[in-house]
Each structure stands twice: as structure tokens, then as C-alpha cells.
Coordinates of C-alpha atoms and ligand atoms in Angstrom, one line a residue:
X1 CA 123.7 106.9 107.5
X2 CA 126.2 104.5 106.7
X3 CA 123.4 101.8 105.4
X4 CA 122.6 103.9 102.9
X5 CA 126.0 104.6 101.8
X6 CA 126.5 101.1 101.5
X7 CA 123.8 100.2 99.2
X8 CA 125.3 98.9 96.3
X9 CA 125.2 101.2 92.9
X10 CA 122.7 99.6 90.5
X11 CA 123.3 97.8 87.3
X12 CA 122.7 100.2 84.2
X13 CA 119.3 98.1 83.4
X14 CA 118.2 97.8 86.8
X15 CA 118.7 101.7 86.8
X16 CA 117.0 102.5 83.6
X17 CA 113.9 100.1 84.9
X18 CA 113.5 102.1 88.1
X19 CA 113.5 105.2 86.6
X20 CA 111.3 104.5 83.5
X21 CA 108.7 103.0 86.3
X22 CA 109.0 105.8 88.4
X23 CA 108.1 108.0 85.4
X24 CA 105.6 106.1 83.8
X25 CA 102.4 106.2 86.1
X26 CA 98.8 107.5 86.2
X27 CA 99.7 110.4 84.4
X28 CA 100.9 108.5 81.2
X29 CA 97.3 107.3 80.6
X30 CA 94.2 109.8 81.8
X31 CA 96.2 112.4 81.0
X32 CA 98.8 112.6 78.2
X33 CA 96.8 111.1 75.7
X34 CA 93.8 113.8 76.4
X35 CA 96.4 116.7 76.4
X36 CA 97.3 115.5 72.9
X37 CA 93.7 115.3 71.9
X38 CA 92.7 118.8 73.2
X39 CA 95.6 120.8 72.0
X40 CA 95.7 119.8 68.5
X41 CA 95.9 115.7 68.3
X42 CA 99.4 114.8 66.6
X43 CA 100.4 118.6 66.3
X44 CA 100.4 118.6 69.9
X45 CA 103.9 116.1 69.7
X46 CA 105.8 119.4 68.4
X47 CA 105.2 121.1 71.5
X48 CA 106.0 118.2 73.7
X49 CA 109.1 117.2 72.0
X50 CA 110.6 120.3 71.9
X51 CA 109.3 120.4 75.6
X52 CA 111.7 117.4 76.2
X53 CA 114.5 118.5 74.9
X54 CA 114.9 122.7 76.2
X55 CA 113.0 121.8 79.6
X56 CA 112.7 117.8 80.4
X57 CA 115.7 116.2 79.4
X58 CA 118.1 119.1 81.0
X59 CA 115.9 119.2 84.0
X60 CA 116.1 114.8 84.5
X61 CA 120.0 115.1 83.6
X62 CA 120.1 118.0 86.3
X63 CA 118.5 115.8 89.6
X64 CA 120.2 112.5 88.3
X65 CA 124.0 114.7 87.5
X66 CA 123.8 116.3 91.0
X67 CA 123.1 113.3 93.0
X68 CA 125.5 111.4 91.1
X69 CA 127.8 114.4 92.0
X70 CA 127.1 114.3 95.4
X71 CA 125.8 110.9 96.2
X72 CA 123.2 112.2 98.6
X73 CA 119.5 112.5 98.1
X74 CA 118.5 115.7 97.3
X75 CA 118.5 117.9 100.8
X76 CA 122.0 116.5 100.8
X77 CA 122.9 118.0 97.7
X78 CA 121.8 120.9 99.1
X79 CA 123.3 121.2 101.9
X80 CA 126.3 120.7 99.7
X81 CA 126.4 123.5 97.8
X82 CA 125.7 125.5 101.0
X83 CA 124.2 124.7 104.6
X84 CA 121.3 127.9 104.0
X85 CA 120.4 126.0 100.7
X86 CA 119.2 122.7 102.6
X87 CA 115.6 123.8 102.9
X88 CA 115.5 123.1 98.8
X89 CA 115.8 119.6 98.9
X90 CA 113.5 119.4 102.0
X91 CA 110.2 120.9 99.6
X92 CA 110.7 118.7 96.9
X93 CA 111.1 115.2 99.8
X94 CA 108.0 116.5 101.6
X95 CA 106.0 117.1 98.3
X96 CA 106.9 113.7 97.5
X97 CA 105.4 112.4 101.2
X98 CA 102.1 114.5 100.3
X99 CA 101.8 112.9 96.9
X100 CA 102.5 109.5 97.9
X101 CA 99.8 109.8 100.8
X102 CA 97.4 110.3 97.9
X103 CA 98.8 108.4 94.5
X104 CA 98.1 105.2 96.9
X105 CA 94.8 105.8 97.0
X106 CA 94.6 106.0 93.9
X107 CA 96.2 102.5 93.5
X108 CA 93.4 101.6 96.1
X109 CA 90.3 102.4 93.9
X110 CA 92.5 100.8 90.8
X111 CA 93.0 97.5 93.6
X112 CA 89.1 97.2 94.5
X113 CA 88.6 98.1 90.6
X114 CA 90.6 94.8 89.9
X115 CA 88.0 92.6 92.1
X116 CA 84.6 94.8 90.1
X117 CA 85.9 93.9 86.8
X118 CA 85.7 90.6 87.8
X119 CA 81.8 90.2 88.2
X120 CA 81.5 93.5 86.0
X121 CA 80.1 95.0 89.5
X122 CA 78.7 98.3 88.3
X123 CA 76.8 96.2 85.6
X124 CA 77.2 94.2 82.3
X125 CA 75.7 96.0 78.9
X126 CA 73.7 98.9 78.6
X127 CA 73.2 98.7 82.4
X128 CA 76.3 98.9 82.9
X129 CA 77.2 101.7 80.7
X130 CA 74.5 103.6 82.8
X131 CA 75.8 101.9 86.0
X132 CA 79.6 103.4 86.0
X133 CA 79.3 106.4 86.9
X134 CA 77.1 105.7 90.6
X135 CA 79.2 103.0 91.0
X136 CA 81.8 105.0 91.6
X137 CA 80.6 108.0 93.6
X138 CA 77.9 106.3 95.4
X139 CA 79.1 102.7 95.5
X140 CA 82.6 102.9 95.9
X141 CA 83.3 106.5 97.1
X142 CA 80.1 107.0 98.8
X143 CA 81.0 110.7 97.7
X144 CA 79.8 113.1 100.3
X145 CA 78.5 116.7 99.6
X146 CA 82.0 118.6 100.0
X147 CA 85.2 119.2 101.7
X148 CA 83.7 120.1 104.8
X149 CA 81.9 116.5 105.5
X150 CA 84.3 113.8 105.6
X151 CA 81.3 111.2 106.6
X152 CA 82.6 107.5 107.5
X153 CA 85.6 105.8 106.4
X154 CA 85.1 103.4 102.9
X155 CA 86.4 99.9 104.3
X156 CA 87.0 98.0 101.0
X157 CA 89.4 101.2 99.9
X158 CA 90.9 100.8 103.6
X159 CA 91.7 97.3 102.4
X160 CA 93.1 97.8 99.3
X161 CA 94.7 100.8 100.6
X162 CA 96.7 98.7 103.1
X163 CA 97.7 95.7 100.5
X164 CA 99.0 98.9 98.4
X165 CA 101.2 99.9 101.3
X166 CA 102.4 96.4 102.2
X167 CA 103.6 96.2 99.0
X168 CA 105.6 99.3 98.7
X169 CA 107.1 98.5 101.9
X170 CA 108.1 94.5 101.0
X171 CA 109.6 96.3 97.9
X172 CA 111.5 99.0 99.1
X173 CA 112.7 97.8 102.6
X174 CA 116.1 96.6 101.5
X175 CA 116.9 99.2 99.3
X176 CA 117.7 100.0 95.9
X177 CA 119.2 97.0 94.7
X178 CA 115.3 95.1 94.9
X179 CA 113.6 98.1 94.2
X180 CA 115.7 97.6 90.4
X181 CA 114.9 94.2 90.2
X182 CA 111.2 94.7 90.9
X183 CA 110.7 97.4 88.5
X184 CA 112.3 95.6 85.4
X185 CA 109.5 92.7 86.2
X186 CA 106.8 95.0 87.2
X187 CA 107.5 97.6 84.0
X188 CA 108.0 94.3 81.3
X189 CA 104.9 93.4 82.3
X190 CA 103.4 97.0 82.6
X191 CA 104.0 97.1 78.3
X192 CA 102.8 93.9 77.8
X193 CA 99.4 95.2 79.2
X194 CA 99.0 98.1 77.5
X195 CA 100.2 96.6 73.9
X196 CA 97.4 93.9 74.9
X197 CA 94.9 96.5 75.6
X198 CA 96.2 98.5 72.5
X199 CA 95.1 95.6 70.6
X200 CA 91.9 95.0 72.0
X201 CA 90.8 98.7 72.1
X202 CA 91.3 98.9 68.2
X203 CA 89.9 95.9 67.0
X204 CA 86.8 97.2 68.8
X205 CA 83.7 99.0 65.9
X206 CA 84.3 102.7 65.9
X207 CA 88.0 102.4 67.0
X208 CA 89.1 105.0 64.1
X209 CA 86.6 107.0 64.7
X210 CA 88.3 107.7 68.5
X211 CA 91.7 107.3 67.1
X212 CA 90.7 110.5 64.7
X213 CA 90.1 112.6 67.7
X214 CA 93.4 111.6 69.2
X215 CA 95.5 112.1 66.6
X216 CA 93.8 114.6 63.8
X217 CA 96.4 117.5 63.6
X218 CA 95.3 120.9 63.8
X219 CA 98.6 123.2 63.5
X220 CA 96.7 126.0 64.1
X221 CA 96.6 125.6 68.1
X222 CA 100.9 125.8 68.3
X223 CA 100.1 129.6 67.5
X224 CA 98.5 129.8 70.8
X225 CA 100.5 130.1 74.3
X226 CA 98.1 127.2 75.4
X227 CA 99.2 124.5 74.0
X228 CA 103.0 125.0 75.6
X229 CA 102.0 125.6 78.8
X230 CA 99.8 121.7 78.4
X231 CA 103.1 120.4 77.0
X232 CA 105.7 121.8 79.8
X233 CA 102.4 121.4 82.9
X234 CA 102.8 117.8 81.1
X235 CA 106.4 117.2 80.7
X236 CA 107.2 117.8 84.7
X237 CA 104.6 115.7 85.9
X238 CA 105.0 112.9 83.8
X239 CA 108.8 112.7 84.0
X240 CA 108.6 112.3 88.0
X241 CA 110.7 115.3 88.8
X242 CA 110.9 118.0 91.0
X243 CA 110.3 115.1 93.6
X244 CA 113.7 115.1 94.9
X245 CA 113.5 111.1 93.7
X246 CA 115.5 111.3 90.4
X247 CA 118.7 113.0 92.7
X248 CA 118.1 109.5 94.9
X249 CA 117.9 107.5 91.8
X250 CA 121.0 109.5 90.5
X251 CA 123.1 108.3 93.3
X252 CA 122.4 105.0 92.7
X253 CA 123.8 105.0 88.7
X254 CA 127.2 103.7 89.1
X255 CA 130.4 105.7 88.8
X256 CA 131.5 105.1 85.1
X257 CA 127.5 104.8 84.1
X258 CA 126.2 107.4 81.7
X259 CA 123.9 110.2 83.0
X260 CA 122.9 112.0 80.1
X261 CA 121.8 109.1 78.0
X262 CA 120.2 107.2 80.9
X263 CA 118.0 110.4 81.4
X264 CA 117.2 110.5 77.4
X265 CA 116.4 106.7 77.6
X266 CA 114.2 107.4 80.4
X267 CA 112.5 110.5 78.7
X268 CA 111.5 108.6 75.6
X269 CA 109.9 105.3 77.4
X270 CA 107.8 107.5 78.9
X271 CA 106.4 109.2 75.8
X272 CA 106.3 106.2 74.2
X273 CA 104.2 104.5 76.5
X274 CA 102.0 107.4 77.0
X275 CA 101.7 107.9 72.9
X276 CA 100.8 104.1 73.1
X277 CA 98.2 104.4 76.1
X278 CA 96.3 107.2 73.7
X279 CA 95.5 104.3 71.3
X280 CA 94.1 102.1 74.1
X281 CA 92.3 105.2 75.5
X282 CA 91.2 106.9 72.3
X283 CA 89.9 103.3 70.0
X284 CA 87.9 102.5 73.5
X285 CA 86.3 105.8 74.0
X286 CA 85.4 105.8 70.0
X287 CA 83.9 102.7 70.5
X288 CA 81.6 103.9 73.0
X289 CA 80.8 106.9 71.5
X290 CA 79.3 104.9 68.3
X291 CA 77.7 102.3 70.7
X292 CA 75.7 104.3 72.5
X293 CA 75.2 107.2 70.0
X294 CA 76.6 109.6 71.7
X295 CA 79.5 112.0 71.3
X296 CA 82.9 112.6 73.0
X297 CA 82.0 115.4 74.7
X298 CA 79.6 113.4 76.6
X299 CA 82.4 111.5 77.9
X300 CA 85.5 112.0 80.6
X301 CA 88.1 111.7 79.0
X302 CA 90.6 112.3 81.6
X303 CA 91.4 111.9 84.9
X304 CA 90.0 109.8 87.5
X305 CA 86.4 109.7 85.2
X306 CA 88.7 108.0 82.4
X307 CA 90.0 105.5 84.5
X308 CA 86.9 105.0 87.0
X309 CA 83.8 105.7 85.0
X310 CA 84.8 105.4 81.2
X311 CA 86.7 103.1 80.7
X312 CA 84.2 100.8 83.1
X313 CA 81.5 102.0 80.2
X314 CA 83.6 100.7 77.8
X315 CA 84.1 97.4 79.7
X316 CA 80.8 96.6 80.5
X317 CA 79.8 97.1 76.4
X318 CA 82.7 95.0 75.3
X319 CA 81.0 92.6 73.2
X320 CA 83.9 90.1 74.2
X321 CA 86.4 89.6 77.2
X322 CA 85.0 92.8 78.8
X323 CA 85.7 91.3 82.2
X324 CA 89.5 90.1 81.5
X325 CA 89.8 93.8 79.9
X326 CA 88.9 95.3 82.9
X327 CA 91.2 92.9 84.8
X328 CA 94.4 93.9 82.9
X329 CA 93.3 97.3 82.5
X330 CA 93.2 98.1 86.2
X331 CA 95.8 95.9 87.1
X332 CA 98.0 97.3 84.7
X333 CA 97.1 101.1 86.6
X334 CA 98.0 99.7 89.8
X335 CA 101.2 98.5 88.3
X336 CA 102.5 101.4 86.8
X337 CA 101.5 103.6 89.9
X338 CA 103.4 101.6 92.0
X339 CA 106.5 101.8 90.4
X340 CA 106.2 105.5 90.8
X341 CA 104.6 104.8 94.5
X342 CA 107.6 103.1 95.5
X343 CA 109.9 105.8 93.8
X344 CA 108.2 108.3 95.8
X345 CA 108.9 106.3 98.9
X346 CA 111.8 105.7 98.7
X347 CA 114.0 108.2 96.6
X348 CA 111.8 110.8 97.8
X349 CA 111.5 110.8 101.3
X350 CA 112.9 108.1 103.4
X351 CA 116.3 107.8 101.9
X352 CA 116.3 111.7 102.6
X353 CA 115.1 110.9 106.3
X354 CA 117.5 108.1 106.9
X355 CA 120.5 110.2 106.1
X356 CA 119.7 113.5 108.0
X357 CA 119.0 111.4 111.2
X358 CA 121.2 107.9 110.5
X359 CA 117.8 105.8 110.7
X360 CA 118.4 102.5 109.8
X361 CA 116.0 101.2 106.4
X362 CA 113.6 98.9 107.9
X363 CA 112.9 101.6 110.6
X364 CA 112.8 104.3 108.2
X365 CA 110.8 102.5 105.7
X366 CA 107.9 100.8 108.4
X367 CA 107.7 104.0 109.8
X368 CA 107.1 106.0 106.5
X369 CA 104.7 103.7 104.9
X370 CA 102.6 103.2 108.0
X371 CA 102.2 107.2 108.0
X372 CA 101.5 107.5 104.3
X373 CA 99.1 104.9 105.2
X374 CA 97.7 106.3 108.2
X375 CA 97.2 110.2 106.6
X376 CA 95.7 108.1 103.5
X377 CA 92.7 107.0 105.6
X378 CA 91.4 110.6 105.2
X379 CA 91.1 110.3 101.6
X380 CA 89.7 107.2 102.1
X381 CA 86.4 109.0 103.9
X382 CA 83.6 109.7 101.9
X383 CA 84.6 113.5 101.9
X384 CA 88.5 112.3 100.5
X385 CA 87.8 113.0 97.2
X386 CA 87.5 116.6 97.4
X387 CA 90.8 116.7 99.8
X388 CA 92.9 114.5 97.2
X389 CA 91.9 117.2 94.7
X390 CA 93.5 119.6 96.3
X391 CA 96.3 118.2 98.0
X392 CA 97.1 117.2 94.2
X393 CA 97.0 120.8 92.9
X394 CA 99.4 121.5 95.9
X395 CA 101.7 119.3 95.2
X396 CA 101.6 118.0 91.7
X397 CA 101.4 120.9 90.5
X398 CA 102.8 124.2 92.5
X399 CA 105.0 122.8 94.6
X400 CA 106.2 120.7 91.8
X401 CA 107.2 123.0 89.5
X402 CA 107.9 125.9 92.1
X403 CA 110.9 123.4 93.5
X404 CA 112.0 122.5 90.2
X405 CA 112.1 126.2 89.4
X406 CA 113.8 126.7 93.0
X407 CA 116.8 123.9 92.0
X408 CA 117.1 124.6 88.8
X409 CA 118.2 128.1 90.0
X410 CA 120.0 127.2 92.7
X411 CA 122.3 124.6 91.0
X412 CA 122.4 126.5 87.7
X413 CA 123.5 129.9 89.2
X414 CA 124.9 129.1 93.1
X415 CA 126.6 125.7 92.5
X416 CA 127.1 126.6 88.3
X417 CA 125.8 124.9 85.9
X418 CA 129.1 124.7 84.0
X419 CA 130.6 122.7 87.2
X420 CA 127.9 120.2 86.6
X421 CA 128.7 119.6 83.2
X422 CA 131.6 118.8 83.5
X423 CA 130.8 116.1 86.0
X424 CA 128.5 114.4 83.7
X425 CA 130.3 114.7 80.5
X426 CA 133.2 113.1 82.4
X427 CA 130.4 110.0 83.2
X428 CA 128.6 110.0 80.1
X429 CA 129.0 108.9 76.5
X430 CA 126.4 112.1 75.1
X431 CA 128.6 114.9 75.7
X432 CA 126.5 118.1 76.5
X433 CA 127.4 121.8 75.7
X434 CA 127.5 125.0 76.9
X435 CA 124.4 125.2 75.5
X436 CA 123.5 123.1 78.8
X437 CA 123.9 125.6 81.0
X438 CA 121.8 128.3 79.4
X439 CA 118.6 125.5 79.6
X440 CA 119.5 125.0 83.4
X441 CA 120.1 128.8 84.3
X442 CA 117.1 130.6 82.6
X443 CA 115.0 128.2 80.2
X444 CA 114.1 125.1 83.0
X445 CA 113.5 128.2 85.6
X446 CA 111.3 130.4 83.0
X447 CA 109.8 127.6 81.4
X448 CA 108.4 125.9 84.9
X449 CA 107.4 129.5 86.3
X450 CA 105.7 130.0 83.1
X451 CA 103.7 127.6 83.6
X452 CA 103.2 128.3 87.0
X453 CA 102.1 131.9 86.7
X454 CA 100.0 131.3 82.9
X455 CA 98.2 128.1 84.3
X456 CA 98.2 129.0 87.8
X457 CA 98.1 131.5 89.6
X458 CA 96.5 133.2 86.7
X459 CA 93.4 130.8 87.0
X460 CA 93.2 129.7 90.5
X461 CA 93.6 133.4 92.0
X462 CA 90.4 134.4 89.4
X463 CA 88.1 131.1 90.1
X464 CA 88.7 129.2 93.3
X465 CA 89.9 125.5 92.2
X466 CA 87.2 123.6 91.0
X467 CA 85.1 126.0 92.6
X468 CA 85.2 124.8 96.2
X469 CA 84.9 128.1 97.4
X470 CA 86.6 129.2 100.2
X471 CA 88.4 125.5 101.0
X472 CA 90.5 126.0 97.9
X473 CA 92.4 128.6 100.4
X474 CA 93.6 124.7 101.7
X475 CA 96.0 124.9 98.5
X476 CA 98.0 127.7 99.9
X477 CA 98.2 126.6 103.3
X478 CA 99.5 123.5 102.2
X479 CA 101.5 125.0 100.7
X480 CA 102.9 127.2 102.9
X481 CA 103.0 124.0 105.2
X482 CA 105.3 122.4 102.9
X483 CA 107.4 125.3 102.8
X484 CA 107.6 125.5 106.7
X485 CA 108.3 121.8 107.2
X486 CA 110.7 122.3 104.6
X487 CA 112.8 125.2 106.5
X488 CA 112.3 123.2 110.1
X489 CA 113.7 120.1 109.0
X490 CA 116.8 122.0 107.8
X491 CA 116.8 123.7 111.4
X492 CA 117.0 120.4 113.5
X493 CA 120.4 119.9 113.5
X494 CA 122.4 117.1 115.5
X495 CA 121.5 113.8 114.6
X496 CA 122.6 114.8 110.6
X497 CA 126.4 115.2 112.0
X498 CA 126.4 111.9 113.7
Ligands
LIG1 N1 105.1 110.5 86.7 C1 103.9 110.0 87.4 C2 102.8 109.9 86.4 O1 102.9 110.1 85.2 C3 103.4 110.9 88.4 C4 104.3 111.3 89.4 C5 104.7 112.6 89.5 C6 104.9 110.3 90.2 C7 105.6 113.0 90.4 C8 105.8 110.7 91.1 C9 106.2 112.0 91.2 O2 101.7 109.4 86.8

């Protein structure tokens, strides 16, 4: 315990740096920029902003305030405002563990990615627009039929799975202090890709054309309940909370540091650099929608098909430095995934582990990454995709926003919101109001279960996930899983009083 309570608060920068990387991730480009382009291009921003500033911003100031408050990681703060509550900081750490298992293999495909842009593996030209898509499922994923047949292990993944992990150990085994270093380096260099690839994706023919979809507004969809459930879905992934990491990261922010503008500097990085990965995203796909004569529909234009199938098309019908794209493209993914990988790590579940049982960092932090590691291999199986898929709608998104919802209460009506305002406005520069405690108490907790229930329940009760039948039952298993992991971790008592 005591190592952890050593470590050394962070310099303001470092701080901001860690947190921005920890927010900026995957998320920022397959999926912010197609959110924007399906709910009504720029008219989706209204939404969003206003998203920030009644459900984000509160929310970020909230985890960072608290473990500020309390300088412990978040089943700490917990415990502090009462030893039944502990079991809410434990669902939030153990979501974090789930998602980190799976985010790094992510980084994997993005690693191996890294080495296929180099000899434009899936194919150069035509071919290789035609040649993205197999690559990925039968080359590099050797994609089985379904969740049930798991089939053999991918080795190259394996491999890049394991430099992943290396990494976020080397970064994050002796603490916070290089963990802020590292992700001012690794984030400087993060936006100096994607302005690069900005640039490259819209001096490319039919750039504006993509750019149009992107942005075009169409006011009419804010009429629609749609469009705010995509904004706030968006807006708590993208920030990195409801991880229990940004109550880690909020321990670390030095005593006379300022909360409340540290969590609206972070906020508005993020957006911008998502806003800016929409023009990389959007001028490549318009170029390859007047290349081939096709139209966006025939496209992905999010998720993993953005990043692994796409955007390879794209790469492959560069007429110029296709290859180096594809390099810094990738590269750049990997980047900005670890910086939220590490994050997870870290802030989300081993500082948690080491101060509940007093295990010293390097322990903690071997230990944690070789299990992440280890549970990792079963996404890397030809059958992984399918699992990933659902682990992530466990995690990213219910348990996600269920935990938020669960703190949000907790600290807003148990601890009082009002208590917690005063702590930050006596840190921070940005006063906030009572109007603070209203967003904590009812509009963070209605917002998040909003979109909870509306995008769902409401969905996934009707239509199995992704129709995969009787396996999406998996997501509330997990679930309840989580939840039980959560509640015996609070039951092991001992070792957290030594
Ligand atoms: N914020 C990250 C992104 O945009 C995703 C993430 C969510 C990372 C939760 C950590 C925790 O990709």
C-alpha cells in the first residue's frame, strides 16, 4: 500500500497528457466521426457539445474530484464513503480488466497491420481494393464460423499481442510518474499523425465529396431522440470513464492543481482530435468511393471494417505513399490505444489491486499484464472475433454506463454532491455551482440510464446482439460475472487493513 501512496503527484502537463491519451483511443477515429456522419454531419456537434457540458464534463470532474478527495483509486473511494459501497468501485476496475483483455488485441491486428502496410500485403491497386477485406478475415483472422468454434490460435496476432503487452508493462511498472512522461511523447506524436494523415487524405481526388457526407448538416435529426442517445452512448466511451481510471488519475493531480479545468482541457482534446480524425476518415473514404465508382453505403465506415478493411482499400489505391500512409496510419491506432491500454492498466485495475492487498508495483503490474495477456489469447483464436464482440458490448457499453450511473448516484446522493464541490472549487481556478450538483444527482444518472435502457436493453432484449442467437445470452452472464467479482472482492477482507 505504502508504494502507491508514495508515488509522487504529477506535474499539471504530465497530468493533462495522461489523461488526454487515456481518452483519446480507438473510439476517436472508427467511431466519432461516423456518429457525426449518421446523425446529421455538423448538426450532430449540438448534441455532443451540449453532451459535454450536462453529462461529460460533470461526470470527468466527478471521478477526478473524488479521487483527488480521497487519494485512493476508486473501490477506495468507495469504501470511503461507506464499507457496503465498496463493491462500486470494484465493477468499474473489473470492467476495466475485461476491456483491456480485448482493446490489446485490437492494438495486435493494428501491430501486424503496421508490418502489411509495409509490402501492401493484402494487395497494391485494384487488387488490393478487392484484397482487404479476405485479408482480414481469412488471412489475418482466419475468421471461423461462430462463437461456438474457436479453431486454432493466430500466431502472428500472438506476437504482436505479446510486444503490446510488454510495452504496457515497461510503461506502467514504475508508476505514474513515467506513465506522464510517456504519454506527452506518445500523444505529441499521436497529432502529428493524424494532422499528417489529415493532409494526405484531402489532397486525395474526391476528398470533398467524403468531406460532404461528414459534415453536411441536417438539423432535422436533433428532433429525433436518436441522435442524443449517439451523442451521450459517445461521450462516455470516448472520455474513458466509468473505468474507475480517471479517480486513479485524479489522485495523482497535485494538491493545489485544478480539477475542474484539467477535466475541461481533457474533454476538448478529445473532441478535437476526434473532429480532426473525421477529415482523415471521411476525404479517404470519398476518395474511394469516386475511385472505384461506388457509393458510401458500400463501404464500412466504422468500426473495426474502417480501420481493417477500408482504410487498407484506400491504401492500396493511393496513387502516392500508400505504403508510408498505411504505416502512420496504423501506427498512429496502436499509439493512441495504448495510451488508453496503459490507462486501463494501471488506473483501472492494478493500482486498485495493489492497495486492497499491499502488493508491491512490479508484482502487481507482471502479474496483471501477463493475465490480460494470457485471457487475450482467446480472442486471438480464429473464433475471438465473435467473443471480443461481445465482451465489448459488456463492458464498453453496459457495464460502462450502468457503473457510471451506479457512482454518479452514490457520490451525488450518499457522499453529496454539495460536499464534493466544495473540495474542488477549493482546488480549482473554474468555480462550479450549485448547478453542479443537480448534473451529478439526477442528469449524469438519467442521462447514462437513458441511454442504457433507449439503446440497450430496448434493442438487444428484441434482437439478440448481432444476431448470434442464443450466445448473446454471454452478455448478461458477463455481466452478472462482473457484478459478482465485484461484490467478492469487497468480501475478502484482511490483507486491505494491513
Ligand atoms: N476512450 C477510448 C476510446 O475512445 C476507449 C476507452 C473506453 C478506453 C474506456 C478506456 C476505457 O477509444
Amino acid at each position: 500500500m505504502a508504494e502507491v501512496k508514495r508515488e509522487k503527484f504529477l506535474s499539471r502537463r504530465h497530468l493533462i497528457f495522461a489523461a488526454i491519451g487515456s481518452a483519446i483511443g480507438l473510439g476517436n477515429v472508427w467511431r466519432f466521426p461516423y456518429m457525426t456522419y449518421a446523425y446529421g454531419g455538423a448538426a450532430f456537434l449540438i448534441p455532443y457539445i451540449i453532451g459535454l457540458i450536462v453529462l461529460g464534463i460533470p461526470w470527468m470532474i466527478l471521478e477526478f474530484g473524488m479521487g483527488h478527495k480521497m487519494l485512493k483509486a476508486a473501490p477506495g473511494v468507495f469504501e470511503g464513503i461507506g464499507k457496503k459501497w465498496e463493491w462500486a468501485g470494484w465493477f468499474p476496475s473489473i470492467s476495466a480488466f475485461c476491456i483491456d483483455t480485448y482493446y490489446a488485441v485490437i492494438m495486435a491486428w493494428a501491430l501486424v497491420y503496421v508490418g502489411s502496410s509495409v509490402t501492401l500485403a493484402w494487395g497494391a491497386g485494384e487488387a488490393g481494393a478487392a484484397g482487404a477485406s479476405p485479408y482480414f478475415f481469412n488471412t489475418v483472422l482466419q475468421l471461423s464460423s461462430g462463437p461456438g468454434v474457436l479453431g486454432s490460435i493466430r500466431w502472428p496476432v500472438v506476437a504482436a499481442l505479446a510486444i503490446t503487452w510488454l510495452a504496457i508493462f515497461f510503461i506502467i511498472f514504475k508508476g505514474a510518474e513515467l506513465i506522464g512522461k510517456v504519454s506527452q511523447v506518445v500523444m505529441c506524436i499521436a497529432w502529428v499523425l493524424i494532422i499528417v494523415l489529415v493532409i494526405r487524405g484531402v489532397t486525395l481526388a474526391g476528398a470533398g465529396g467524403g468531406l460532404n457526407w461528414y459534415l453536411a448538416p441536417d438539423l432535422s435529426v436533433l428532433k429525433g431522440v436518436d441522435v442524443w442517445f449517439a451523442a451521450f452512448s459517445q461521450i462516455a466511451f470516448t472520455l474513458s470513464l466509468g473505468m474507475g481510471g480517471m479517480f486513479t488519475y485524479g489522485r495523482f493531480i497535485a494538491k493545489k492543481s485544478d480539477i475542474s479545468n484539467t477535466a475541461l482541457v481533457t474533454s476538448l482534446a478529445d473532441a478535437s482530435f476526434a473532429f480532426l480524425a473525421g477529415f482523415a476518415v471521411f476525404s479517404t473514404v470519398g476518395y474511394i468511393t469516386q475511385a472505384l465508382g461506388i457509393g458510401i453505403s458500400d463501404v464500412a465506415i466504422s468500426g473495426l471494417g474502417l480501420a481493417f478493411v477500408t482504410y487498407p482499400v484506400g491504401i492500396s489505391m493511393m496513387p502516392a505513399a500508400g505504403s508510408l500512409t498505411g504505416v502512420l496510419f496504423f501506427l498512429m491506432m496502436w499509439m493512441i490505444g495504448l495510451s488508453s491500454a496503459y490507462f486501463l492498466a494501471y488506473a483501472g485495475f492494478i493500482v486498485p489491486f495493489m492497495d486492497k492487498f499491499g502488493w508491491s508495483r512490479t508484482k502487481t503490474a507482471a502479474g496483471g499484464c501477463t493475465i490480460c495477456f494470457l485471457i487475450g489469447l482467446v480472442y486471438c483464436t480464429q473464433g475471438g472475433l465473435y467473443w471480443l464482440d461481445m465482451v465489448d458490448r459488456t463492458v464498453c457499453f453496459y457495464t460502462l454506463l450502468i457503473g457510471g450511473a451506479i457512482a454518479s448516484i452514490i457520490i451525488g446522493w450518499v457522499y453529496g454532491a454539495a460536499k464534493l464541490r466544495a473540495h474542488i472549487n477549493e482546488t480549482s481556478e473554474f468555480k462550479v455551482g450549485p448547478w453542479f450538483d443537480w448534473l451529478i444527482k439526477i442528469v449524469v444518472p438519467v442521462g447514462l440510464l437513458f441511454v442504457v435502457i433507449y439503446g440497450g436493453f430496448r434493442t438487444d432484449i428484441a434482437t439478440p446482439y448481432e444476431g448470434y442467437g442464443s450466445w448473446a445470452n454471454a452478455i448478461w452472464i458477463l455481466m452478472a460475472v462482473v457484478l459478482a467479482l465485484s461484490f467478492a472482492l469487497q468480501g475478502i477482507k484482511g490483507a486491505s487493513s494491513k
